[in-house]
Amino acid sequence: MIVSWGMESSRKTTDSLSQQVSRQLTGFLQPGHRLVVALSGGLDSVVLLHVLRGLRSDLDFRLSAVHVNHQLQSAANDWAAFCARLCRQWQIPCAEFVVTVIRQGGESLEAVARARRYEVLARQEAEWVALAHHQDDQAETVLLQLLRGAGLPGLQAMPAQRLLAPEGPCLVRPLLGVSRAVLHRYAVAQDLEWVEDPSNRDPRHARNFLRQRVGPLLDEAFPAWRATLSRSARHLAQAQAVLEDLSAQDGQQVSDEQGLKVAALHSLTEARAIHLLRWWIRQQGAPACSERRLQEILRQGKARPDHHPEIHWAGWTLVRRQGYWRISPPVGRDSS
Ligand SMILES: Nc1ncnc2c1ncn2[C@@H]1O[C@H](COP(=O)(O)OP(=O)(O)OP(=O)(O)O)[C@@H](O)[C@H]1O
C-alpha cells in the first residue's frame, strides 16, 4: 500500500512539474526554436534539463545545454565532465566554455564569475537560454535586496524573461514558480544524479546564511513565505514597469539632446523628479548614482543661475549650465 502510494505521489510530482514548465513556455516557444539550458550540474539545472528533454518532442523545439567552467574550484573539471556525460547519456548536445575569472575592483569572485557566465550565455545562437532559478532563489533574492536597502528595481528580483543582448537570445526562468523541495522530490522520483557545490553550504555567503538559518525559522511561522515573497516580487515588478513608463513620458517633456531641462525637472513632484533622474542617468549609459547624490542634484538645481554646480560619480560628471543639466562620461570614453 505504502509503496503504491509513494509511486503514485512521485508520478504526480513528475507530471505536475512537467505541466508547470510547459505552461511557462507555451505561447512564446515556437516550433523549431532553439533552447539552450544553462547547466551547472547542480540539482536545479539537472531537473530542468530532464523536464525539458521530456517536453521537446511535444513542444517541438531543439534542446541543447551549455556549461561554463569558471575554473574556480578544484572540482571544476569534474563538474564539466559530469555535464558532458549526462548530456551524452540523454542525447542532448552540450557545449563547455572555459572562462577566466579575475577579481576586478571591489567585486567578489562570484560576481565576476556570474558576469563572465552571462557573457557566454548572451553569445548562444538560440532563441532562448533557460536558467534553473526557482521560487526559493526568488524569495531569498527579495530578502537579500530588502536587507541591502534596495528600491523597486532590486526588490522586483529576477524576471521570468528578459532579453540577454540586443539581437541575442532571450533568457527564460521556467522554474521561478517551483520550490526547491518540489525539484528535489522530482530528482529523487526520477533517480537523477547531480553534483553538489560545497560553496553553497558556506554560511559566510549571505544567501547561504538566509537559506540555512533564516529560512527554517521563517518556515515555523510563515510556511508560505517563499511563495508570498515571490508574489510580492511580481507586484513590485509591475509597479516598476508603470514607473518606467511614466519616466519615459516625463523624459520626453523634460529632456532633449542638450540634456535635462532644470526648470521642467523642478516642475515635477520630488519623488517623480528623483525617479526621472534615475531613469535619465541610465538612458545616458551612466552607472546608477546614490540617493544622496540624486537629492544633491535637485538641491543644486536651485542654485543661483550664474553658478555652475557639478556633481561627480564613478568618473561621470553632471554640470548645470544655461538651464540644463549636461552629462559627460569619464575622460577617454565616448558617451554614445
Ligand atoms: N557554471 C555554470 N554553467 C552553466 N550554467 C550555470 C552555471 N552556474 C549556474 N548556472 C545557471 O544559473 C542558475 C543559477 O545558478 P546560481 O544560483 O549558482 O547562479 P547565480 O546566477 O550566481 O545566482 P545567485 O545570484 O542566485 O547566486 C543555475 O540553475 C544554472 O541554470
PDB file of C-alpha atoms in Angstrom, residues 58-244:
ATOM      1  CA  ASP A  58       5.563  17.594 -27.743  1.00  0.00           C
ATOM      2  CA  LEU A  59       6.549  21.259 -27.941  1.00  0.00           C
ATOM      3  CA  ASP A  60       8.791  20.632 -30.969  1.00  0.00           C
ATOM      4  CA  PHE A  61      11.876  22.680 -30.028  1.00  0.00           C
ATOM      5  CA  ARG A  62      15.619  21.990 -30.356  1.00  0.00           C
ATOM      6  CA  LEU A  63      17.202  21.382 -26.969  1.00  0.00           C
ATOM      7  CA  SER A  64      20.888  21.735 -26.054  1.00  0.00           C
ATOM      8  CA  ALA A  65      22.939  22.589 -22.969  1.00  0.00           C
ATOM      9  CA  VAL A  66      25.854  24.833 -22.142  1.00  0.00           C
ATOM     10  CA  HIS A  67      28.206  24.501 -19.180  1.00  0.00           C
ATOM     11  CA  VAL A  68      30.505  27.345 -18.152  1.00  0.00           C
ATOM     12  CA  ASN A  69      33.689  26.186 -16.468  1.00  0.00           C
ATOM     13  CA  HIS A  70      34.894  29.044 -14.239  1.00  0.00           C
ATOM     14  CA  GLN A  71      37.970  27.061 -13.108  1.00  0.00           C
ATOM     15  CA  LEU A  72      37.412  28.371  -9.575  1.00  0.00           C
ATOM     16  CA  GLN A  73      37.022  25.148  -7.600  1.00  0.00           C
ATOM     17  CA  SER A  74      39.283  22.111  -7.595  1.00  0.00           C
ATOM     18  CA  ALA A  75      36.304  20.051  -8.779  1.00  0.00           C
ATOM     19  CA  ALA A  76      35.508  22.401 -11.703  1.00  0.00           C
ATOM     20  CA  ASN A  77      36.724  19.964 -14.371  1.00  0.00           C
ATOM     21  CA  ASP A  78      34.794  17.093 -12.732  1.00  0.00           C
ATOM     22  CA  TRP A  79      31.574  19.154 -12.936  1.00  0.00           C
ATOM     23  CA  ALA A  80      32.237  19.888 -16.610  1.00  0.00           C
ATOM     24  CA  ALA A  81      32.872  16.157 -17.227  1.00  0.00           C
ATOM     25  CA  PHE A  82      29.666  15.280 -15.322  1.00  0.00           C
ATOM     26  CA  CYS A  83      27.600  17.645 -17.512  1.00  0.00           C
ATOM     27  CA  ALA A  84      29.159  16.256 -20.709  1.00  0.00           C
ATOM     28  CA  ARG A  85      28.472  12.653 -19.577  1.00  0.00           C
ATOM     29  CA  LEU A  86      24.879  13.389 -18.583  1.00  0.00           C
ATOM     30  CA  CYS A  87      24.138  15.062 -21.905  1.00  0.00           C
ATOM     31  CA  ARG A  88      25.739  12.196 -23.849  1.00  0.00           C
ATOM     32  CA  GLN A  89      23.573   9.745 -21.918  1.00  0.00           C
ATOM     33  CA  TRP A  90      20.426  11.826 -22.610  1.00  0.00           C
ATOM     34  CA  GLN A  91      21.475  12.520 -26.236  1.00  0.00           C
ATOM     35  CA  ILE A  92      21.457  16.271 -25.819  1.00  0.00           C
ATOM     36  CA  PRO A  93      24.194  18.382 -27.484  1.00  0.00           C
ATOM     37  CA  CYS A  94      26.323  20.066 -24.818  1.00  0.00           C
ATOM     38  CA  ALA A  95      28.984  22.782 -25.142  1.00  0.00           C
ATOM     39  CA  GLU A  96      31.569  23.637 -22.487  1.00  0.00           C
ATOM     40  CA  PHE A  97      33.049  27.142 -22.271  1.00  0.00           C
ATOM     41  CA  VAL A  98      36.112  27.697 -20.120  1.00  0.00           C
ATOM     42  CA  VAL A  99      36.361  31.251 -18.759  1.00  0.00           C
ATOM     43  CA  THR A 100      38.982  33.055 -16.698  1.00  0.00           C
ATOM     44  CA  VAL A 101      37.668  34.805 -13.621  1.00  0.00           C
ATOM     45  CA  ILE A 102      39.836  37.623 -12.249  1.00  0.00           C
ATOM     46  CA  ARG A 103      38.623  39.849  -9.441  1.00  0.00           C
ATOM     47  CA  GLN A 104      38.192  43.493 -10.528  1.00  0.00           C
ATOM     48  CA  GLY A 105      37.901  46.451  -8.167  1.00  0.00           C
ATOM     49  CA  GLY A 106      35.635  45.718  -5.220  1.00  0.00           C
ATOM     50  CA  GLU A 107      33.683  42.949  -6.980  1.00  0.00           C
ATOM     51  CA  SER A 108      33.521  39.481  -5.440  1.00  0.00           C
ATOM     52  CA  LEU A 109      34.803  36.480  -7.390  1.00  0.00           C
ATOM     53  CA  GLU A 110      31.206  35.177  -7.546  1.00  0.00           C
ATOM     54  CA  ALA A 111      30.017  38.431  -9.117  1.00  0.00           C
ATOM     55  CA  VAL A 112      32.801  38.360 -11.731  1.00  0.00           C
ATOM     56  CA  ALA A 113      32.091  34.666 -12.456  1.00  0.00           C
ATOM     57  CA  ARG A 114      28.389  35.463 -12.911  1.00  0.00           C
ATOM     58  CA  ALA A 115      29.213  38.342 -15.283  1.00  0.00           C
ATOM     59  CA  ARG A 116      31.512  36.076 -17.388  1.00  0.00           C
ATOM     60  CA  ARG A 117      28.801  33.388 -17.408  1.00  0.00           C
ATOM     61  CA  TYR A 118      26.138  35.789 -18.670  1.00  0.00           C
ATOM     62  CA  GLU A 119      28.539  36.943 -21.415  1.00  0.00           C
ATOM     63  CA  VAL A 120      28.803  33.334 -22.591  1.00  0.00           C
ATOM     64  CA  LEU A 121      25.020  32.856 -22.383  1.00  0.00           C
ATOM     65  CA  ALA A 122      24.390  36.063 -24.355  1.00  0.00           C
ATOM     66  CA  ARG A 123      26.508  34.678 -27.231  1.00  0.00           C
ATOM     67  CA  GLN A 124      24.469  31.481 -27.633  1.00  0.00           C
ATOM     68  CA  GLU A 125      22.944  31.013 -31.056  1.00  0.00           C
ATOM     69  CA  ALA A 126      19.451  30.273 -29.864  1.00  0.00           C
ATOM     70  CA  GLU A 127      16.115  31.956 -29.359  1.00  0.00           C
ATOM     71  CA  TRP A 128      16.048  31.000 -25.649  1.00  0.00           C
ATOM     72  CA  VAL A 129      18.512  30.384 -22.829  1.00  0.00           C
ATOM     73  CA  ALA A 130      16.900  28.747 -19.797  1.00  0.00           C
ATOM     74  CA  LEU A 131      18.196  29.199 -16.250  1.00  0.00           C
ATOM     75  CA  ALA A 132      17.065  26.992 -13.372  1.00  0.00           C
ATOM     76  CA  HIS A 133      16.448  29.706 -10.752  1.00  0.00           C
ATOM     77  CA  HIS A 134      13.444  28.644  -8.682  1.00  0.00           C
ATOM     78  CA  GLN A 135      10.997  30.027  -6.124  1.00  0.00           C
ATOM     79  CA  ASP A 136      13.384  29.718  -3.163  1.00  0.00           C
ATOM     80  CA  ASP A 137      16.067  31.647  -5.102  1.00  0.00           C
ATOM     81  CA  GLN A 138      13.491  34.332  -5.881  1.00  0.00           C
ATOM     82  CA  ALA A 139      12.292  34.665  -2.265  1.00  0.00           C
ATOM     83  CA  GLU A 140      15.888  34.758  -0.993  1.00  0.00           C
ATOM     84  CA  THR A 141      16.711  37.446  -3.549  1.00  0.00           C
ATOM     85  CA  VAL A 142      13.812  39.607  -2.310  1.00  0.00           C
ATOM     86  CA  LEU A 143      15.008  39.220   1.291  1.00  0.00           C
ATOM     87  CA  LEU A 144      18.625  39.985   0.372  1.00  0.00           C
ATOM     88  CA  GLN A 145      17.586  43.069  -1.569  1.00  0.00           C
ATOM     89  CA  LEU A 146      15.444  44.277   1.356  1.00  0.00           C
ATOM     90  CA  LEU A 147      18.386  43.838   3.688  1.00  0.00           C
ATOM     91  CA  ARG A 148      20.567  45.875   1.310  1.00  0.00           C
ATOM     92  CA  GLY A 149      18.026  48.716   1.278  1.00  0.00           C
ATOM     93  CA  ALA A 150      17.143  48.233  -2.379  1.00  0.00           C
ATOM     94  CA  GLY A 151      14.403  50.153  -4.151  1.00  0.00           C
ATOM     95  CA  LEU A 152      11.888  48.759  -6.618  1.00  0.00           C
ATOM     96  CA  PRO A 153      14.428  47.717  -9.275  1.00  0.00           C
ATOM     97  CA  GLY A 154      16.168  45.390  -6.792  1.00  0.00           C
ATOM     98  CA  LEU A 155      13.031  44.210  -4.994  1.00  0.00           C
ATOM     99  CA  GLN A 156      11.365  43.058  -8.204  1.00  0.00           C
ATOM    100  CA  ALA A 157      14.105  40.373  -8.080  1.00  0.00           C
ATOM    101  CA  MET A 158      14.547  38.092 -11.107  1.00  0.00           C
ATOM    102  CA  PRO A 159      12.270  38.448 -14.147  1.00  0.00           C
ATOM    103  CA  ALA A 160      10.759  35.322 -15.682  1.00  0.00           C
ATOM    104  CA  GLN A 161      12.024  36.519 -19.071  1.00  0.00           C
ATOM    105  CA  ARG A 162      14.365  39.185 -20.378  1.00  0.00           C
ATOM    106  CA  LEU A 163      16.490  39.905 -23.426  1.00  0.00           C
ATOM    107  CA  LEU A 164      20.118  38.887 -22.781  1.00  0.00           C
ATOM    108  CA  ALA A 165      21.630  41.028 -25.530  1.00  0.00           C
ATOM    109  CA  PRO A 166      20.343  43.070 -28.477  1.00  0.00           C
ATOM    110  CA  GLU A 167      19.971  40.574 -31.334  1.00  0.00           C
ATOM    111  CA  GLY A 168      20.865  37.869 -28.806  1.00  0.00           C
ATOM    112  CA  PRO A 169      18.784  35.185 -27.120  1.00  0.00           C
ATOM    113  CA  CYS A 170      16.091  35.798 -24.548  1.00  0.00           C
ATOM    114  CA  LEU A 171      16.654  34.490 -21.041  1.00  0.00           C
ATOM    115  CA  VAL A 172      13.835  32.470 -19.508  1.00  0.00           C
ATOM    116  CA  ARG A 173      13.384  31.047 -15.996  1.00  0.00           C
ATOM    117  CA  PRO A 174      10.677  28.359 -16.234  1.00  0.00           C
ATOM    118  CA  LEU A 175      11.135  27.189 -12.611  1.00  0.00           C
ATOM    119  CA  LEU A 176      10.546  30.525 -10.889  1.00  0.00           C
ATOM    120  CA  GLY A 177       7.214  29.301  -9.503  1.00  0.00           C
ATOM    121  CA  VAL A 178       8.575  25.932  -8.311  1.00  0.00           C
ATOM    122  CA  SER A 179      10.057  25.348  -4.850  1.00  0.00           C
ATOM    123  CA  ARG A 180      13.384  23.620  -4.250  1.00  0.00           C
ATOM    124  CA  ALA A 181      11.518  20.920  -2.284  1.00  0.00           C
ATOM    125  CA  VAL A 182       9.483  20.010  -5.390  1.00  0.00           C
ATOM    126  CA  LEU A 183      12.641  19.897  -7.528  1.00  0.00           C
ATOM    127  CA  HIS A 184      14.280  17.628  -5.002  1.00  0.00           C
ATOM    128  CA  ARG A 185      11.248  15.305  -4.907  1.00  0.00           C
ATOM    129  CA  TYR A 186      11.294  15.158  -8.705  1.00  0.00           C
ATOM    130  CA  ALA A 187      15.024  14.326  -8.802  1.00  0.00           C
ATOM    131  CA  VAL A 188      14.572  11.526  -6.275  1.00  0.00           C
ATOM    132  CA  ALA A 189      11.496  10.152  -8.063  1.00  0.00           C
ATOM    133  CA  GLN A 190      13.402  10.119 -11.375  1.00  0.00           C
ATOM    134  CA  ASP A 191      16.566   8.705  -9.802  1.00  0.00           C
ATOM    135  CA  LEU A 192      18.619  11.634 -11.150  1.00  0.00           C
ATOM    136  CA  GLU A 193      22.223  12.348 -10.238  1.00  0.00           C
ATOM    137  CA  TRP A 194      23.705  15.800  -9.727  1.00  0.00           C
ATOM    138  CA  VAL A 195      26.802  17.463  -8.285  1.00  0.00           C
ATOM    139  CA  GLU A 196      26.937  19.469  -5.048  1.00  0.00           C
ATOM    140  CA  ASP A 197      28.913  22.707  -4.910  1.00  0.00           C
ATOM    141  CA  PRO A 198      30.444  22.887  -1.394  1.00  0.00           C
ATOM    142  CA  SER A 199      30.468  26.714  -1.535  1.00  0.00           C
ATOM    143  CA  ASN A 200      26.642  26.559  -1.427  1.00  0.00           C
ATOM    144  CA  ARG A 201      26.961  25.431   2.195  1.00  0.00           C
ATOM    145  CA  ASP A 202      29.347  28.177   3.336  1.00  0.00           C
ATOM    146  CA  PRO A 203      27.284  30.331   5.783  1.00  0.00           C
ATOM    147  CA  ARG A 204      29.667  33.262   5.234  1.00  0.00           C
ATOM    148  CA  HIS A 205      27.810  33.872   1.965  1.00  0.00           C
ATOM    149  CA  ALA A 206      24.713  35.942   2.767  1.00  0.00           C
ATOM    150  CA  ARG A 207      22.456  33.803   0.570  1.00  0.00           C
ATOM    151  CA  ASN A 208      23.581  30.583   2.256  1.00  0.00           C
ATOM    152  CA  PHE A 209      23.068  32.160   5.668  1.00  0.00           C
ATOM    153  CA  LEU A 210      19.471  33.033   4.730  1.00  0.00           C
ATOM    154  CA  ARG A 211      18.901  29.566   3.292  1.00  0.00           C
ATOM    155  CA  GLN A 212      20.333  27.626   6.209  1.00  0.00           C
ATOM    156  CA  ARG A 213      19.496  29.742   9.250  1.00  0.00           C
ATOM    157  CA  VAL A 214      16.751  32.223   8.425  1.00  0.00           C
ATOM    158  CA  GLY A 215      14.676  30.033   6.076  1.00  0.00           C
ATOM    159  CA  PRO A 216      13.975  27.282   8.609  1.00  0.00           C
ATOM    160  CA  LEU A 217      12.981  29.876  11.241  1.00  0.00           C
ATOM    161  CA  LEU A 218      10.573  31.573   8.835  1.00  0.00           C
ATOM    162  CA  ASP A 219       9.150  28.157   7.926  1.00  0.00           C
ATOM    163  CA  GLU A 220       7.961  27.759  11.536  1.00  0.00           C
ATOM    164  CA  ALA A 221       5.712  30.827  11.496  1.00  0.00           C
ATOM    165  CA  PHE A 222       5.236  31.596   7.781  1.00  0.00           C
ATOM    166  CA  PRO A 223       5.330  28.300   5.880  1.00  0.00           C
ATOM    167  CA  ALA A 224       4.329  30.010   2.626  1.00  0.00           C
ATOM    168  CA  TRP A 225       6.976  32.773   2.826  1.00  0.00           C
ATOM    169  CA  ARG A 226       8.719  31.701  -0.378  1.00  0.00           C
ATOM    170  CA  ALA A 227       5.525  31.873  -2.418  1.00  0.00           C
ATOM    171  CA  THR A 228       4.360  35.127  -0.819  1.00  0.00           C
ATOM    172  CA  LEU A 229       7.713  36.907  -1.255  1.00  0.00           C
ATOM    173  CA  SER A 230       7.798  35.740  -4.869  1.00  0.00           C
ATOM    174  CA  ARG A 231       4.302  37.178  -5.296  1.00  0.00           C
ATOM    175  CA  SER A 232       5.494  40.485  -3.822  1.00  0.00           C
ATOM    176  CA  ALA A 233       8.335  40.485  -6.362  1.00  0.00           C
ATOM    177  CA  ARG A 234       5.777  40.162  -9.189  1.00  0.00           C
ATOM    178  CA  HIS A 235       3.664  43.045  -7.801  1.00  0.00           C
ATOM    179  CA  LEU A 236       6.762  45.199  -7.453  1.00  0.00           C
ATOM    180  CA  ALA A 237       7.880  44.352 -10.995  1.00  0.00           C
ATOM    181  CA  GLN A 238       4.500  45.629 -12.251  1.00  0.00           C
ATOM    182  CA  ALA A 239       4.829  48.820 -10.199  1.00  0.00           C
ATOM    183  CA  GLN A 240       8.358  49.334 -11.524  1.00  0.00           C
ATOM    184  CA  ALA A 241       7.142  48.883 -15.126  1.00  0.00           C
ATOM    185  CA  VAL A 242       4.489  51.589 -14.593  1.00  0.00           C
ATOM    186  CA  LEU A 243       7.093  53.967 -13.143  1.00  0.00           C
ATOM    187  CA  GLU A 244       9.427  53.297 -16.076  1.00  0.00           C
TER     188      GLU A 244
END
